[in-house]
Amino acid sequence: MFPYLGLKASTDEAQLEERLQHRPEVFEFYTQASDMTPDGLAHLSQMIDRVKSAGVDHVIIHHPMAFDHAHNELAVSALRNPAAYQFMMGSTESLIELARIKDVQVLIHGAYNAPMSWIKAQFGSLEAGRELVFDRLDYFKALGGNHVMFENALSPLFRFGEPGFERAIMGHHYRLAYDISHAFIVLHGDNDQLVSSLARLAPQIVHYHLVDSMGQKHDSLPLGKGAIDWAWVKQVLNPNATNIYEITLDDESNCQAMLDSHDYLKGLASRTLLVGR
């Protein structure tokens, strides 16, 4: 029953065991480039088995966010940066293969924070950059089917909050992972537009990153510590989707801020029924 206690960690065994003691219902692995080596993938496979053996039914692998000190952008040029392109393609294909074997999910970022200046320098226009992103998302969708989902970014290459672009996304019938703080920042802290976006995309959303923000920068706050109106937001979330609490932790060995966020969201249920919006 939504909201799930959804926790995230790296493939580090100490982090994993700290999370599992709280009996999460959803677990998301945050991978890095070192996890994509043969030994790293073998270790990830073992950690997936450990999480599933603890009774966690919903397991997600977040593809590596960085390569060679830069974001692992889906729109990387095969000609201008062949090493980064080969990493992006190879790592994502390897994770999809592992996900199919283990019957888990892979989360792929449609973009990260590539600014308009970079987009125009690379592609000449935003439209051309978005077309390339759609082509690659279509490829990964065909490869992974119900084992892949695509997350929104701060970059205009693949962000939520623009009704016209959201309709284009919906036309591709993607399974979506919605990071609520990313959209809130894109919308400059506008809760009305955030709720409209969440409601519009809800039928295709299969997973949420629940995280608060002041709406100005990527701050990854615990729920209730930012400016997002969670009592209102909660009413339009897809009840069939999974979720994790993607909170920046002061200490990666202690996920208390995630647990506190879960308690905060659960506590809104009765108040929402009483006060609404």
CSV table of C-alpha atoms in Angstrom, one decimal:
chain,number,residue,atom,x,y,z
A,1,MET,CA,0.0,0.0,0.0
A,2,PHE,CA,1.4,3.4,-1.1
A,3,PRO,CA,3.5,5.0,0.3
A,4,TYR,CA,6.0,2.2,0.7
A,5,LEU,CA,9.0,2.4,3.0
A,6,GLY,CA,11.4,2.7,0.1
A,7,LEU,CA,15.2,3.1,0.9
A,8,LYS,CA,18.2,3.6,-1.3
A,9,ALA,CA,21.9,2.6,-0.8
A,10,SER,CA,25.0,1.9,-2.8
A,11,THR,CA,26.1,-1.7,-3.3
A,12,ASP,CA,28.2,-1.4,-0.1
A,13,GLU,CA,27.3,-4.3,2.1
A,14,ALA,CA,27.4,-2.2,5.3
A,15,GLN,CA,24.9,0.4,3.9
A,16,LEU,CA,22.7,-2.4,2.6
A,17,GLU,CA,22.5,-4.2,5.9
A,18,GLU,CA,21.8,-0.9,7.7
A,19,ARG,CA,18.8,-0.4,5.4
A,20,LEU,CA,17.5,-3.9,5.6
A,21,GLN,CA,17.2,-3.8,9.4
A,22,HIS,CA,14.3,-1.4,8.8
A,23,ARG,CA,12.5,-3.9,6.6
A,24,PRO,CA,11.9,-1.8,3.5
A,25,GLU,CA,9.3,-2.8,1.0
A,26,VAL,CA,11.2,-1.1,-1.9
A,27,PHE,CA,15.0,-0.9,-2.3
A,28,GLU,CA,16.9,1.1,-4.9
A,29,PHE,CA,20.6,0.5,-5.6
A,30,TYR,CA,22.6,3.6,-6.6
A,31,THR,CA,25.4,2.3,-8.8
A,32,GLN,CA,28.6,3.9,-10.0
A,33,ALA,CA,31.1,3.2,-12.7
A,34,SER,CA,33.0,0.7,-10.7
A,35,ASP,CA,29.8,-1.4,-10.4
A,36,MET,CA,29.9,-1.9,-14.2
A,37,THR,CA,33.0,-4.0,-14.3
A,38,PRO,CA,32.6,-7.8,-14.5
A,39,ASP,CA,33.4,-8.0,-10.8
A,40,GLY,CA,31.2,-5.1,-10.0
A,41,LEU,CA,28.2,-6.6,-11.8
A,42,ALA,CA,28.8,-9.9,-10.1
A,43,HIS,CA,28.8,-8.2,-6.7
A,44,LEU,CA,25.6,-6.3,-7.7
A,45,SER,CA,23.9,-9.5,-8.6
A,46,GLN,CA,24.8,-11.0,-5.2
A,47,MET,CA,23.5,-7.9,-3.4
A,48,ILE,CA,20.2,-8.1,-5.4
A,49,ASP,CA,19.9,-11.7,-4.1
A,50,ARG,CA,20.6,-10.5,-0.6
A,51,VAL,CA,17.9,-7.9,-0.7
A,52,LYS,CA,15.3,-10.2,-2.2
A,53,SER,CA,16.2,-12.9,0.4
A,54,ALA,CA,15.2,-10.3,3.0
A,55,GLY,CA,11.7,-10.2,1.6
A,56,VAL,CA,11.9,-7.0,-0.5
A,57,ASP,CA,9.6,-7.5,-3.5
A,58,HIS,CA,10.4,-4.3,-5.4
A,59,VAL,CA,14.1,-3.8,-6.4
A,60,ILE,CA,15.3,-1.0,-8.6
A,61,ILE,CA,18.8,-0.4,-10.0
A,62,HIS,CA,19.6,3.2,-10.7
A,63,HIS,CA,22.1,3.4,-13.6
A,64,PRO,CA,25.4,5.1,-12.9
A,65,MET,CA,25.0,8.9,-12.6
A,66,ALA,CA,28.6,9.7,-13.6
A,67,PHE,CA,31.5,8.6,-15.8
A,68,ASP,CA,34.9,10.2,-15.9
A,69,HIS,CA,33.9,13.0,-13.6
A,70,ALA,CA,30.9,14.0,-15.7
A,71,HIS,CA,27.2,13.2,-15.7
A,72,ASN,CA,26.4,10.0,-17.5
A,73,GLU,CA,24.2,11.8,-20.1
A,74,LEU,CA,22.0,9.8,-22.4
A,75,ALA,CA,22.5,12.4,-25.1
A,76,VAL,CA,26.3,12.0,-25.1
A,77,SER,CA,27.8,12.2,-28.6
A,78,ALA,CA,29.2,8.9,-30.0
A,79,LEU,CA,31.6,11.0,-32.2
A,80,ARG,CA,32.7,13.7,-29.8
A,81,ASN,CA,33.0,11.5,-26.7
A,82,PRO,CA,33.2,7.8,-27.7
A,83,ALA,CA,34.4,6.6,-24.4
A,84,ALA,CA,31.5,8.1,-22.5
A,85,TYR,CA,29.1,6.9,-25.2
A,86,GLN,CA,30.3,3.4,-25.0
A,87,PHE,CA,30.1,3.5,-21.2
A,88,MET,CA,26.5,4.9,-21.3
A,89,MET,CA,25.3,2.3,-23.8
A,90,GLY,CA,27.3,-0.7,-22.4
A,91,SER,CA,26.4,-0.1,-18.7
A,92,THR,CA,22.7,0.4,-19.5
A,93,GLU,CA,22.5,-2.7,-21.7
A,94,SER,CA,24.3,-4.7,-19.0
A,95,LEU,CA,22.0,-3.5,-16.3
A,96,ILE,CA,18.9,-4.3,-18.4
A,97,GLU,CA,20.2,-7.8,-19.0
A,98,LEU,CA,20.8,-8.3,-15.3
A,99,ALA,CA,17.3,-6.9,-14.5
A,100,ARG,CA,15.7,-9.4,-16.9
A,101,ILE,CA,17.6,-12.2,-15.3
A,102,LYS,CA,16.8,-11.1,-11.7
A,103,ASP,CA,13.3,-9.8,-12.5
A,104,VAL,CA,14.0,-6.3,-11.1
A,105,GLN,CA,13.8,-2.8,-12.5
A,106,VAL,CA,16.4,-0.4,-14.1
A,107,LEU,CA,16.0,3.3,-13.7
A,108,ILE,CA,17.5,5.4,-16.5
A,109,HIS,CA,17.8,9.2,-16.4
A,110,GLY,CA,16.5,10.8,-19.6
A,111,ALA,CA,19.0,13.6,-18.8
A,112,TYR,CA,20.8,15.2,-15.8
A,113,ASN,CA,21.5,19.0,-15.8
A,114,ALA,CA,22.8,19.7,-19.2
A,115,PRO,CA,22.1,23.4,-19.8
A,116,MET,CA,20.7,25.0,-22.9
A,117,SER,CA,24.1,26.4,-23.9
A,118,TRP,CA,25.5,22.8,-24.0
A,119,ILE,CA,22.5,21.5,-25.8
A,120,LYS,CA,22.7,24.1,-28.5
A,121,ALA,CA,26.4,23.6,-28.9
A,122,GLN,CA,26.0,19.8,-29.2
A,123,PHE,CA,22.8,19.6,-31.3
A,124,GLY,CA,22.0,23.1,-32.7
A,125,SER,CA,18.6,23.2,-31.1
A,126,LEU,CA,16.7,21.8,-28.1
A,127,GLU,CA,14.3,20.0,-30.5
A,128,ALA,CA,17.2,18.1,-32.1
A,129,GLY,CA,18.6,17.1,-28.7
A,130,ARG,CA,15.2,15.9,-27.5
A,131,GLU,CA,14.8,13.8,-30.7
A,132,LEU,CA,18.1,12.0,-29.9
A,133,VAL,CA,17.0,11.4,-26.3
A,134,PHE,CA,13.7,10.0,-27.5
A,135,ASP,CA,15.5,7.7,-29.9
A,136,ARG,CA,17.7,6.3,-27.2
A,137,LEU,CA,14.9,6.0,-24.7
A,138,ASP,CA,12.9,4.1,-27.4
A,139,TYR,CA,15.8,1.7,-27.8
A,140,PHE,CA,16.1,1.0,-24.1
A,141,LYS,CA,12.3,0.7,-23.8
A,142,ALA,CA,12.3,-2.0,-26.6
A,143,LEU,CA,15.3,-3.7,-25.0
A,144,GLY,CA,14.0,-3.8,-21.4
A,145,GLY,CA,10.2,-3.6,-21.7
A,146,ASN,CA,8.6,-3.7,-18.2
A,147,HIS,CA,12.1,-3.8,-16.6
A,148,VAL,CA,13.0,-0.2,-17.4
A,149,MET,CA,11.7,3.2,-16.3
A,150,PHE,CA,12.9,6.7,-17.2
A,151,GLU,CA,13.4,9.6,-14.7
A,152,ASN,CA,13.0,13.3,-15.2
A,153,ALA,CA,15.8,15.8,-15.0
A,154,LEU,CA,16.6,19.4,-14.4
A,155,SER,CA,17.8,19.7,-18.0
A,156,PRO,CA,15.3,20.7,-20.7
A,157,LEU,CA,16.4,17.6,-22.6
A,158,PHE,CA,14.0,15.4,-20.5
A,159,ARG,CA,12.2,17.3,-17.7
A,160,PHE,CA,8.6,17.3,-16.4
A,161,GLY,CA,6.5,20.3,-15.9
A,162,GLU,CA,5.9,21.5,-19.5
A,163,PRO,CA,2.5,20.3,-20.7
A,164,GLY,CA,3.4,20.1,-24.3
A,165,PHE,CA,6.6,18.1,-23.8
A,166,GLU,CA,4.8,15.9,-21.3
A,167,ARG,CA,2.2,15.0,-24.0
A,168,ALA,CA,5.1,14.1,-26.3
A,169,ILE,CA,6.6,11.9,-23.5
A,170,MET,CA,3.2,10.2,-23.0
A,171,GLY,CA,3.0,9.5,-26.7
A,172,HIS,CA,6.0,7.2,-26.4
A,173,HIS,CA,4.2,5.2,-23.7
A,174,TYR,CA,7.2,5.2,-21.4
A,175,ARG,CA,7.1,3.8,-17.9
A,176,LEU,CA,8.1,6.9,-15.8
A,177,ALA,CA,10.0,7.5,-12.6
A,178,TYR,CA,9.0,10.9,-11.3
A,179,ASP,CA,11.5,12.8,-9.1
A,180,ILE,CA,9.2,15.3,-7.4
A,181,SER,CA,12.0,17.7,-6.4
A,182,HIS,CA,13.4,17.9,-9.9
A,183,ALA,CA,10.0,19.0,-11.3
A,184,PHE,CA,9.5,21.4,-8.4
A,185,ILE,CA,12.8,23.1,-9.2
A,186,VAL,CA,12.1,23.2,-12.9
A,187,LEU,CA,8.8,24.9,-12.0
A,188,HIS,CA,10.5,27.4,-9.7
A,189,GLY,CA,8.7,26.2,-6.6
A,190,ASP,CA,5.1,26.4,-8.0
A,191,ASN,CA,3.0,23.8,-6.2
A,192,ASP,CA,0.0,24.4,-8.5
A,193,GLN,CA,2.0,23.5,-11.6
A,194,LEU,CA,3.7,20.6,-9.8
A,195,VAL,CA,0.3,19.0,-8.9
A,196,SER,CA,-0.9,19.5,-12.5
A,197,SER,CA,2.2,17.7,-13.9
A,198,LEU,CA,1.9,14.9,-11.4
A,199,ALA,CA,-1.8,14.4,-12.2
A,200,ARG,CA,-1.2,14.5,-16.0
A,201,LEU,CA,1.5,11.9,-15.9
A,202,ALA,CA,0.1,9.7,-13.1
A,203,PRO,CA,-1.2,6.9,-15.4
A,204,GLN,CA,2.4,6.3,-16.7
A,205,ILE,CA,4.3,6.8,-13.4
A,206,VAL,CA,5.5,3.5,-11.9
A,207,HIS,CA,8.0,4.9,-9.4
A,208,TYR,CA,8.5,8.1,-7.4
A,209,HIS,CA,11.6,9.7,-5.8
A,210,LEU,CA,10.0,11.4,-2.8
A,211,VAL,CA,12.2,14.3,-1.7
A,212,ASP,CA,11.6,17.8,-0.6
A,213,SER,CA,13.1,21.0,-2.0
A,214,MET,CA,12.9,24.8,-1.7
A,215,GLY,CA,12.4,24.9,-5.4
A,216,GLN,CA,15.5,26.9,-6.2
A,217,LYS,CA,18.3,24.3,-6.5
A,218,HIS,CA,19.0,20.6,-6.1
A,219,ASP,CA,18.9,20.4,-2.3
A,220,SER,CA,17.3,16.9,-1.7
A,221,LEU,CA,15.7,17.7,1.7
A,222,PRO,CA,13.7,15.5,4.0
A,223,LEU,CA,9.9,15.7,3.5
A,224,GLY,CA,8.5,18.6,5.4
A,225,LYS,CA,11.7,20.6,5.4
A,226,GLY,CA,11.1,22.2,2.0
A,227,ALA,CA,8.4,24.1,0.2
A,228,ILE,CA,6.5,21.2,-1.5
A,229,ASP,CA,2.9,20.9,-0.4
A,230,TRP,CA,2.9,17.2,0.4
A,231,ALA,CA,-0.7,17.1,1.6
A,232,TRP,CA,-1.8,18.3,-1.8
A,233,VAL,CA,0.8,16.3,-3.8
A,234,LYS,CA,-0.1,13.1,-2.1
A,235,GLN,CA,-3.7,13.3,-3.4
A,236,VAL,CA,-2.6,13.0,-7.1
A,237,LEU,CA,0.1,10.3,-6.8
A,238,ASN,CA,-0.4,7.0,-8.6
A,239,PRO,CA,-1.3,4.6,-5.7
A,240,ASN,CA,0.0,1.7,-7.8
A,241,ALA,CA,3.5,3.1,-8.1
A,242,THR,CA,6.5,2.3,-5.9
A,243,ASN,CA,8.6,4.9,-4.2
A,244,ILE,CA,11.8,5.6,-2.3
A,245,TYR,CA,12.9,8.6,-0.2
A,246,GLU,CA,15.8,10.1,-2.1
A,247,ILE,CA,17.1,12.2,0.8
A,248,THR,CA,20.7,13.5,1.0
A,249,LEU,CA,22.2,11.9,4.1
A,250,ASP,CA,24.8,13.5,6.3
A,251,ASP,CA,26.0,9.9,7.0
A,252,GLU,CA,25.4,7.2,4.5
A,253,SER,CA,25.5,4.6,7.2
A,254,ASN,CA,22.4,6.1,8.8
A,255,CYS,CA,19.2,6.4,6.8
A,256,GLN,CA,17.1,8.0,9.7
A,257,ALA,CA,16.2,11.0,7.5
A,258,MET,CA,14.5,8.6,5.1
A,259,LEU,CA,12.6,7.0,7.9
A,260,ASP,CA,11.5,10.4,9.2
A,261,SER,CA,10.3,11.3,5.7
A,262,HIS,CA,8.2,8.1,5.6
A,263,ASP,CA,6.7,8.9,8.9
A,264,TYR,CA,5.9,12.4,7.8
A,265,LEU,CA,4.1,11.3,4.6
A,266,LYS,CA,2.1,8.6,6.4
A,267,GLY,CA,1.1,11.1,9.0
A,268,LEU,CA,-0.5,13.3,6.3
A,269,ALA,CA,-3.1,10.8,5.5
A,270,SER,CA,-5.6,11.7,8.3
A,271,ARG,CA,-4.9,15.4,8.0
A,272,THR,CA,-5.5,15.3,4.2
A,273,LEU,CA,-9.0,13.8,4.8
A,274,LEU,CA,-9.8,16.5,7.3
A,275,VAL,CA,-8.5,19.6,5.6
A,276,GLY,CA,-8.1,18.7,1.9
A,277,ARG,CA,-6.8,21.6,-0.2
